[in-house]
Short mmCIF file of C-alpha atoms and ligand atoms in Angstrom, two decimals:
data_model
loop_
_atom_site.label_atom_id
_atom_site.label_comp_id
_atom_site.label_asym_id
_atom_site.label_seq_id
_atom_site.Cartn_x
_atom_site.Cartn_y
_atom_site.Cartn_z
CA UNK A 281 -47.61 -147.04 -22.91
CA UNK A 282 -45.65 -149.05 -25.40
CA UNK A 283 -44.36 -148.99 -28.94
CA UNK A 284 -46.74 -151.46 -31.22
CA UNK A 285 -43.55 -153.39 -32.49
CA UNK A 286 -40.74 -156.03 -31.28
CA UNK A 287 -37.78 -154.07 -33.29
CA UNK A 288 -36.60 -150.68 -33.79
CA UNK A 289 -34.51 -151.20 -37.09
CA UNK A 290 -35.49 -147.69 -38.54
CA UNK A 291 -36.69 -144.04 -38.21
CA UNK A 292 -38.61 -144.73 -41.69
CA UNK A 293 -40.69 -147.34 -40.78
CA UNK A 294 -42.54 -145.20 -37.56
CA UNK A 295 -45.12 -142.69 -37.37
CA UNK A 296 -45.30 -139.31 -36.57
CA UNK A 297 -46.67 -140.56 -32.93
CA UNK A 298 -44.25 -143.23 -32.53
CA UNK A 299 -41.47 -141.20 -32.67
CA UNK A 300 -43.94 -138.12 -30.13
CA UNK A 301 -43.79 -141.05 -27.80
CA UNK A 302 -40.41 -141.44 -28.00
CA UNK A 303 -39.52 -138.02 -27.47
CA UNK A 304 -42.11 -137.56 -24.15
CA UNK A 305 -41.40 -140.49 -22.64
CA UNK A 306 -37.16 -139.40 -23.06
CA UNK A 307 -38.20 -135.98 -21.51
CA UNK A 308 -39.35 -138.15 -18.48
CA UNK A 309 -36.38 -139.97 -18.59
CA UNK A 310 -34.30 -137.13 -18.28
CA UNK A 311 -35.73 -135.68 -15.54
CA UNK A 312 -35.05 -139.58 -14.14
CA UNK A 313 -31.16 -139.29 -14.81
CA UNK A 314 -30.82 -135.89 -13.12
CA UNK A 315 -31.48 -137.79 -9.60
CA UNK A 316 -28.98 -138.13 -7.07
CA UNK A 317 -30.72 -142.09 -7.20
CA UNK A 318 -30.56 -142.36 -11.37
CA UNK A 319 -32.74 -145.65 -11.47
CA UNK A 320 -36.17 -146.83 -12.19
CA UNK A 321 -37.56 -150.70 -11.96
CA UNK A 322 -38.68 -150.58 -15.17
CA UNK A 323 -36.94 -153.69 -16.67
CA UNK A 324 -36.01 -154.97 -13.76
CA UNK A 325 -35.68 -159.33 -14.27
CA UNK A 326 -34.84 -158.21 -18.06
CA UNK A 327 -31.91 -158.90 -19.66
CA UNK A 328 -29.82 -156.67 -22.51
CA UNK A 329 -27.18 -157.77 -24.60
CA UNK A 330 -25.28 -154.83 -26.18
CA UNK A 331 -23.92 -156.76 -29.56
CA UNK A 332 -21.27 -154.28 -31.24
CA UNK A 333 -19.27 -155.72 -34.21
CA UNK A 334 -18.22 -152.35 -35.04
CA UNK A 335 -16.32 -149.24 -32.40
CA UNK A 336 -18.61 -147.52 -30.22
CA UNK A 337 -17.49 -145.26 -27.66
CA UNK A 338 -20.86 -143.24 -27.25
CA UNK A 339 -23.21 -145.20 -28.62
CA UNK A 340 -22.61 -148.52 -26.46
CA UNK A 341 -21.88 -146.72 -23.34
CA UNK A 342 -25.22 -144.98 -23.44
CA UNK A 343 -27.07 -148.30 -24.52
CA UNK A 344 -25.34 -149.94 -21.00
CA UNK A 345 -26.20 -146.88 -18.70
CA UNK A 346 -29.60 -146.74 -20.39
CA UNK A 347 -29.97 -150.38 -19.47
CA UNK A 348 -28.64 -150.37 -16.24
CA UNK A 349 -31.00 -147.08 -15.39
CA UNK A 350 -34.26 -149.13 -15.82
CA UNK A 351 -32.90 -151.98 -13.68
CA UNK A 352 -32.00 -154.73 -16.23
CA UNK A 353 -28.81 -157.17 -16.06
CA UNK A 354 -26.61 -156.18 -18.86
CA UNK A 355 -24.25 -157.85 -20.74
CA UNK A 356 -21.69 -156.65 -23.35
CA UNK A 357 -20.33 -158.55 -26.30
CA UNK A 358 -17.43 -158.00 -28.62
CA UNK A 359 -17.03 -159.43 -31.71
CA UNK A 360 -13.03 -159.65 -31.39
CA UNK A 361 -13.45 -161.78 -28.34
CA UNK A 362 -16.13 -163.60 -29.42
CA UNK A 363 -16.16 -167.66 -31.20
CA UNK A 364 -17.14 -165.33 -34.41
CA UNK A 365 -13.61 -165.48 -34.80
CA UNK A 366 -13.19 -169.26 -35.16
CA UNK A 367 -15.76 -169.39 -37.75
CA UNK A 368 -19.02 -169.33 -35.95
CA UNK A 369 -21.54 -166.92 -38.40
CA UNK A 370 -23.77 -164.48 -36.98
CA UNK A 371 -27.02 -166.43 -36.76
CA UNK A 372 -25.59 -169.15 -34.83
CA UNK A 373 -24.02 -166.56 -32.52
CA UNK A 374 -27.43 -164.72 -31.96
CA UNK A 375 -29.12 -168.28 -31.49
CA UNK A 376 -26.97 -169.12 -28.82
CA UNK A 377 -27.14 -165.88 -26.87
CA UNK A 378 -30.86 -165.94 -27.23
CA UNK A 379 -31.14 -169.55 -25.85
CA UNK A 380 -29.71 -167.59 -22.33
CA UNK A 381 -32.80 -165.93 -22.36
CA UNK A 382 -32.25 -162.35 -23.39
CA UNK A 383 -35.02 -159.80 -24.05
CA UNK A 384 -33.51 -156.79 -25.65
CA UNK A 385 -30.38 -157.37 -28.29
CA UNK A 386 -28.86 -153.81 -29.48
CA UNK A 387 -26.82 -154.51 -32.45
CA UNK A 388 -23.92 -152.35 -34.45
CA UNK A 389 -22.85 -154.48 -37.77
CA UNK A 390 -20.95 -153.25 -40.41
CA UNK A 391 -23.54 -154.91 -42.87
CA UNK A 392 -26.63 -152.36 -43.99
CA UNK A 393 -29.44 -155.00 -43.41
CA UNK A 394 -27.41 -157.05 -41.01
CA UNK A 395 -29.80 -155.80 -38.30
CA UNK A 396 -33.33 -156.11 -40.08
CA UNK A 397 -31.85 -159.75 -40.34
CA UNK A 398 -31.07 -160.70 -37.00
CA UNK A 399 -34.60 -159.04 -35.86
CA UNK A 400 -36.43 -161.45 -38.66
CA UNK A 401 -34.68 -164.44 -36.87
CA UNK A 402 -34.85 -163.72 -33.16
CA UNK A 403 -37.64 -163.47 -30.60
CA UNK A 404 -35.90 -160.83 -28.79
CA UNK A 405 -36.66 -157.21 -29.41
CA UNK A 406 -33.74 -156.11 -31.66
CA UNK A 407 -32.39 -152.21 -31.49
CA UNK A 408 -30.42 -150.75 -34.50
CA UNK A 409 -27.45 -149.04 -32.71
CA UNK A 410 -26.07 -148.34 -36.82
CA UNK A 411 -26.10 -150.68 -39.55
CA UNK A 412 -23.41 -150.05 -42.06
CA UNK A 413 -24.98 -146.53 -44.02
CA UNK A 414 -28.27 -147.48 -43.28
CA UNK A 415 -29.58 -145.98 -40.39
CA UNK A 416 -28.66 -144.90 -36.67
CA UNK A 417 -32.62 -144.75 -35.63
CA UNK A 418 -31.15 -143.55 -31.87
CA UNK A 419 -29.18 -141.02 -32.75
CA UNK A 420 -31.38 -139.46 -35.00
CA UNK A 421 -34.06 -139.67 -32.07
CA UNK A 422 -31.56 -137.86 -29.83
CA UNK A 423 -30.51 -135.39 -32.51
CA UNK A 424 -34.42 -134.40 -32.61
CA UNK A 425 -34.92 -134.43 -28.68
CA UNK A 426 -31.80 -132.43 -29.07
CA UNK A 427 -33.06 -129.95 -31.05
CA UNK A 428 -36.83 -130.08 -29.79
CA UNK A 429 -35.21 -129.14 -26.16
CA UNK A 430 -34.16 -125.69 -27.45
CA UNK A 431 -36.32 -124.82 -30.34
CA UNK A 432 -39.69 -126.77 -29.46
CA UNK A 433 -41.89 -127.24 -32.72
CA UNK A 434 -40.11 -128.60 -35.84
CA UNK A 435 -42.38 -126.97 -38.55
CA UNK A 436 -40.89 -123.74 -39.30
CA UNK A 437 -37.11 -125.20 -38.89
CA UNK A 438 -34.54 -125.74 -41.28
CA UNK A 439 -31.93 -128.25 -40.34
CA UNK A 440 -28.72 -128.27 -42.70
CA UNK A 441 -26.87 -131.68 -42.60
CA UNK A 442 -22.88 -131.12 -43.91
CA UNK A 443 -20.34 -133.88 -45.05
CA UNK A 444 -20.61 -137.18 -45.91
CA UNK A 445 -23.93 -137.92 -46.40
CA UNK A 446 -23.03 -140.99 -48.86
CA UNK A 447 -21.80 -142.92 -45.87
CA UNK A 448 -23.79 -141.49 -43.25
CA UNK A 449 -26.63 -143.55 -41.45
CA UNK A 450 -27.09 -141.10 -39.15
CA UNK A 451 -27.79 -138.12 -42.08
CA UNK A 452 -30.00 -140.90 -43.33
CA UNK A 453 -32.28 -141.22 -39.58
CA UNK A 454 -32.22 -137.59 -39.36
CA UNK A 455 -33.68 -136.97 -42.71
CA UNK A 456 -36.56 -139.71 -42.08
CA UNK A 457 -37.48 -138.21 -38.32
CA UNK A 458 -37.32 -134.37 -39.33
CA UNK A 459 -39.27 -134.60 -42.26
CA UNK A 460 -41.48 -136.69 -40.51
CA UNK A 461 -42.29 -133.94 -38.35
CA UNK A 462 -42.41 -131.35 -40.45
CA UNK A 463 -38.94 -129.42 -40.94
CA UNK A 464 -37.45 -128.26 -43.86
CA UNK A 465 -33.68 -130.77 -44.40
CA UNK A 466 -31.46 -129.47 -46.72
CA UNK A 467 -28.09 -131.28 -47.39
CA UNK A 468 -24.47 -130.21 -48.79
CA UNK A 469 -21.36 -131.74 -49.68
CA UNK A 470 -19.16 -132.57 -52.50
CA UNK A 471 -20.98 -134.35 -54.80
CA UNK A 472 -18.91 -137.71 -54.70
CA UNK A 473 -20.64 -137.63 -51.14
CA UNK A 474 -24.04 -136.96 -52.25
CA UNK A 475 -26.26 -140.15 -53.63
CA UNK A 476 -28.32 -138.91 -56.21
CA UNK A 477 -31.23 -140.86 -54.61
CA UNK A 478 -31.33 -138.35 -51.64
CA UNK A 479 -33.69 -135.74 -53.53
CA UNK A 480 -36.07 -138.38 -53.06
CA UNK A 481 -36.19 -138.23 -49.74
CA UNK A 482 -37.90 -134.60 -50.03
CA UNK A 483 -34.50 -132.82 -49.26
CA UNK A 484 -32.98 -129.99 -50.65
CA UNK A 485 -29.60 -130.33 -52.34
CA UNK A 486 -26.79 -128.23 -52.16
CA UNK A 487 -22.95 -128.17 -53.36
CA UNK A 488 -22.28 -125.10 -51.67
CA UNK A 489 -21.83 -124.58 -48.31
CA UNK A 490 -22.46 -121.24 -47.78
CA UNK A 491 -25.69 -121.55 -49.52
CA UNK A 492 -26.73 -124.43 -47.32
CA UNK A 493 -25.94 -122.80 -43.97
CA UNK A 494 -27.55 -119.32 -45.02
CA UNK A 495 -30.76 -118.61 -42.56
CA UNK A 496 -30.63 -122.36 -41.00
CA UNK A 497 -31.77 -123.51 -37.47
CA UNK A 498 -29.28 -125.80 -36.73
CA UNK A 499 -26.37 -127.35 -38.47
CA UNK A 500 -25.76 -131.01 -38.16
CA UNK A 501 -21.78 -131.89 -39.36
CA UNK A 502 -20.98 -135.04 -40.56
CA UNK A 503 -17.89 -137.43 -40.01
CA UNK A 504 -15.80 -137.61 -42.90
CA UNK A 505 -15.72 -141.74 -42.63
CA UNK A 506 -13.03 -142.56 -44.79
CA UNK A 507 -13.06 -146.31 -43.33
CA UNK A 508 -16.03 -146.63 -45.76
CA UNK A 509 -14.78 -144.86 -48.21
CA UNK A 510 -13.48 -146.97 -51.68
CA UNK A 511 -11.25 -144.54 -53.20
CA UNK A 512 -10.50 -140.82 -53.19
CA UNK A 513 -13.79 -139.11 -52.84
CA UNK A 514 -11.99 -135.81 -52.37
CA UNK A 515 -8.70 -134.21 -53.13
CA UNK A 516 -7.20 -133.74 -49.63
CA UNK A 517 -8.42 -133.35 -46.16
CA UNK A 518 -6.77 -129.27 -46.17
CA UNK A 519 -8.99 -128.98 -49.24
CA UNK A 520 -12.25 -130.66 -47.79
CA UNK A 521 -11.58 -128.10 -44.99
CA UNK A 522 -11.36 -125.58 -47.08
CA UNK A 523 -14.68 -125.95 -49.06
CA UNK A 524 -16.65 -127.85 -46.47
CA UNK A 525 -15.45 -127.22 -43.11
CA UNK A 526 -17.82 -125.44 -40.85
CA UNK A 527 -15.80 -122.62 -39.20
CA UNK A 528 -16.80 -119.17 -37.60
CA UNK A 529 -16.48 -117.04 -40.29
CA UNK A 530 -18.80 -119.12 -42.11
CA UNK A 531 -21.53 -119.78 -39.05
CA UNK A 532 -22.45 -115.60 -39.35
CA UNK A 533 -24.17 -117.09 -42.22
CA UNK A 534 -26.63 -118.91 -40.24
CA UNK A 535 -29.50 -117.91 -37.99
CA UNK A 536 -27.75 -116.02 -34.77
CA UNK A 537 -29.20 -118.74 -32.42
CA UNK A 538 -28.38 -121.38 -34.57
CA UNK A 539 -27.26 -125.00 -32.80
CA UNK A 540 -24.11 -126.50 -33.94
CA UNK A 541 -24.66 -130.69 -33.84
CA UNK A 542 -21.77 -133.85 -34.36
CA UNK A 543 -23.06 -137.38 -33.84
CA UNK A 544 -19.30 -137.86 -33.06
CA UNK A 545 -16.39 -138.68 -33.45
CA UNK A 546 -15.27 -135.38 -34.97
CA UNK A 547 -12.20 -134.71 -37.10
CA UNK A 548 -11.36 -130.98 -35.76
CA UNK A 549 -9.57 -129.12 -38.47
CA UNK A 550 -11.36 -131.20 -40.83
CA UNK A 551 -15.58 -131.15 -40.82
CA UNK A 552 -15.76 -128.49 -37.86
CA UNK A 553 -13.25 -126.06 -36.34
CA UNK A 554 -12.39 -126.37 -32.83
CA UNK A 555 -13.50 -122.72 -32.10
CA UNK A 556 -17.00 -124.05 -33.88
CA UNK A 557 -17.13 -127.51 -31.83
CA UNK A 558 -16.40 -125.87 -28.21
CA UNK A 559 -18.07 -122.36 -28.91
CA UNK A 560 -21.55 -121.04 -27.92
CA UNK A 561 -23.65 -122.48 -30.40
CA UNK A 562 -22.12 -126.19 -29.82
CA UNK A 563 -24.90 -128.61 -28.37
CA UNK A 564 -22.86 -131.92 -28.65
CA UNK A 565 -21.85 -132.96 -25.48
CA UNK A 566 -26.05 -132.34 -24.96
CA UNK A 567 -26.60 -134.67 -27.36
CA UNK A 568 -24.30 -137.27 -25.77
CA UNK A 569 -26.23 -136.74 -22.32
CA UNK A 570 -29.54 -136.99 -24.31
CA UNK A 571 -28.68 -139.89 -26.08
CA UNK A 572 -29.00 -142.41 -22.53
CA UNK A 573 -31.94 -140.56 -21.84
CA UNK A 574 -33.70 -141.28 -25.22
CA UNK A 575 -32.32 -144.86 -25.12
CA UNK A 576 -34.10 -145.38 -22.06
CA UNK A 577 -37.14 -144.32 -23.93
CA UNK A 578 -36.49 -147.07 -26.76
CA UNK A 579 -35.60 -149.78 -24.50
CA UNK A 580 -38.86 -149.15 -21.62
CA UNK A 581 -41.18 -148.88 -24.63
CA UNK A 582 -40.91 -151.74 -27.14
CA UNK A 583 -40.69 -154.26 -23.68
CA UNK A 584 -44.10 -152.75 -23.64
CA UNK A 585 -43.77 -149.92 -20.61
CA UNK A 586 -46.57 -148.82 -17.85
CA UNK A 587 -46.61 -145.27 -17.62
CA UNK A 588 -45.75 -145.04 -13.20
CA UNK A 589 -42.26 -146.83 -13.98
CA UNK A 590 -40.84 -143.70 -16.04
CA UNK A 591 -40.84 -142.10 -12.83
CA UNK A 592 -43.65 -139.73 -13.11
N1 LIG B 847 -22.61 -141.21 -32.70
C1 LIG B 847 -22.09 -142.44 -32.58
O1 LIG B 847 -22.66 -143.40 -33.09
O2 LIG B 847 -20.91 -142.50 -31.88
P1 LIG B 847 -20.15 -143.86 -31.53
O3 LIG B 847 -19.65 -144.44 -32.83
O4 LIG B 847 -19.03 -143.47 -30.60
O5 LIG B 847 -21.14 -144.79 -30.88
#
């Protein structure tokens, strides 16, 4: 049981099996992590370098405990502390950690592409832990295991992503995985946060939030990410509220089981209420606990897996 590629750089570029095998093998994984004794030997003589040139708090803590889970030596490294600072550019850096013979690099960069780059020019297997707006192929995977937990098949779903979808990598990875597998994406936001390329991807575009939320599955809110923002997309943050904020008045519109989702780090007030994020219909504290099991998944299968070290 492996994956039939060194990298993961995107949702995009697997198939509809790929990401199956993802999704089973993190189901087995879970079960794993619910153990008093949370550890397999999986990797075990492997090591992981967790590369982050960007602020993680979820992200790079699952990566380590995902790591650490299947028995590998971990290391982490931080840009700030790092000889990046006296010059050194990012190929030479990845060089020299790979001549201390590392196996798995997981990399956050600013840079869309930066990650596809280092993969081109390393030997290790390279994971994209969120490449500038490009894509965030983990957390879309969790987002899905997420969703495929409580509402099994994807085909008759309709997922509404809110926000910022302009500067969203992770709206991107959830668009390529669900409509991969069959559900229905729609998308809403102002439309200085809406690329006009997105109807391409087969979604359906919407200014209005009410309209978007009407009859969904599961609502997916966006970070407002005004670090990557280049001027004033939108009046105010009381007015993005206002218009775009998913509250409760506004979640009777959706489907009465309906799953509320945040990749994190949420701006309460702002995208999401704080009666929305802690209420009933909030799974995103299950999609942090998700996210090391599905990361175990990535990391077991791409260093090429056998199926009696998932802990079956
Ligand atoms: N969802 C996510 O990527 O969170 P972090 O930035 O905390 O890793």
């Amino acid at each position: 049981m492996s994956l039939a590629r060194k990298d993961l750089i995107t949702l995009e570029e697997l198939s509809v099996e790929e990401v199956i095998q993802i999704l089973d093998t993190a189901a087995s994984f879970k079960e794993v992590v619910q153990r008093p004794i949370k550890k397999v030997p999986a990797l075990r003589g492997k090591t992981v370098v967790n590369l982050f040139f960007e602020p993680s708090t979820r992200t790079r803590t699952s990566f380590e405990l995902a790591a650490k889970r299947l028995s590998a030596d971990v290391v982490n490294f931080t840009a700030s502390d790092s000889s990046l600072v006296k010059g050194e550019c990012l190929l030479d850096t990845i060089r020299n950690i790979e001549a201390m013979n590392v196996h798995t690099i997981i990399m956050r960069h600013a840079y869309s592409g930066s990650v596809e780059l280092v993969a081109r020019h390393s030997q290790a297997a390279v994971v994209n832990a969120g490449d500038g707006t490009h894509a965030h192929p983990t957390q879309g995977l969790l987002d899905m295991f997420t969703i495929r937990e409580r509402k099994g098949d994807f085909k008759n779903l309709t997922v509404t992503l809110v926000g910022d979808i302009t500067h969203s990598r992770v709206a991107r990875s959830n668009i390529h995985g669900l409509r991969k597998l069959g559900a229905t994406v729609r998308i809403v936001g102002p439309a200085t946060l809406i690329p006009k390329s997105m109807a391409r991807l087969g979604v359906e575009v919407y200014t209005r939030l009410d309209e978007a939320i009407r009859d969904a599955d599961v609502i997916n809110i966006l970070r407002i990410q005004l670090e990557r923002q280049d001027g004033q997309l939108f009046p105010s943050a009381r007015e993005y509220a206002n218009l775009y904020g998913v509250n409760a008045r506004r979640l009777k519109l959706a489907k009465p089981d309906v799953l509320i989702m945040h990749p994190g780090p949420m701006n309460r007030g702002i995208e999401i209420s704080p009666r929305v994020a802690d209420g009933p219909h909030a799974v995103i504290l299950d999609q942090v606990t998700n996210g090391v099991a599905v990361r175990m998944a990535v990391l077991y299968l791409l260093a090429g897996g056998e199926s009696d070290e998932t802990g079956d």
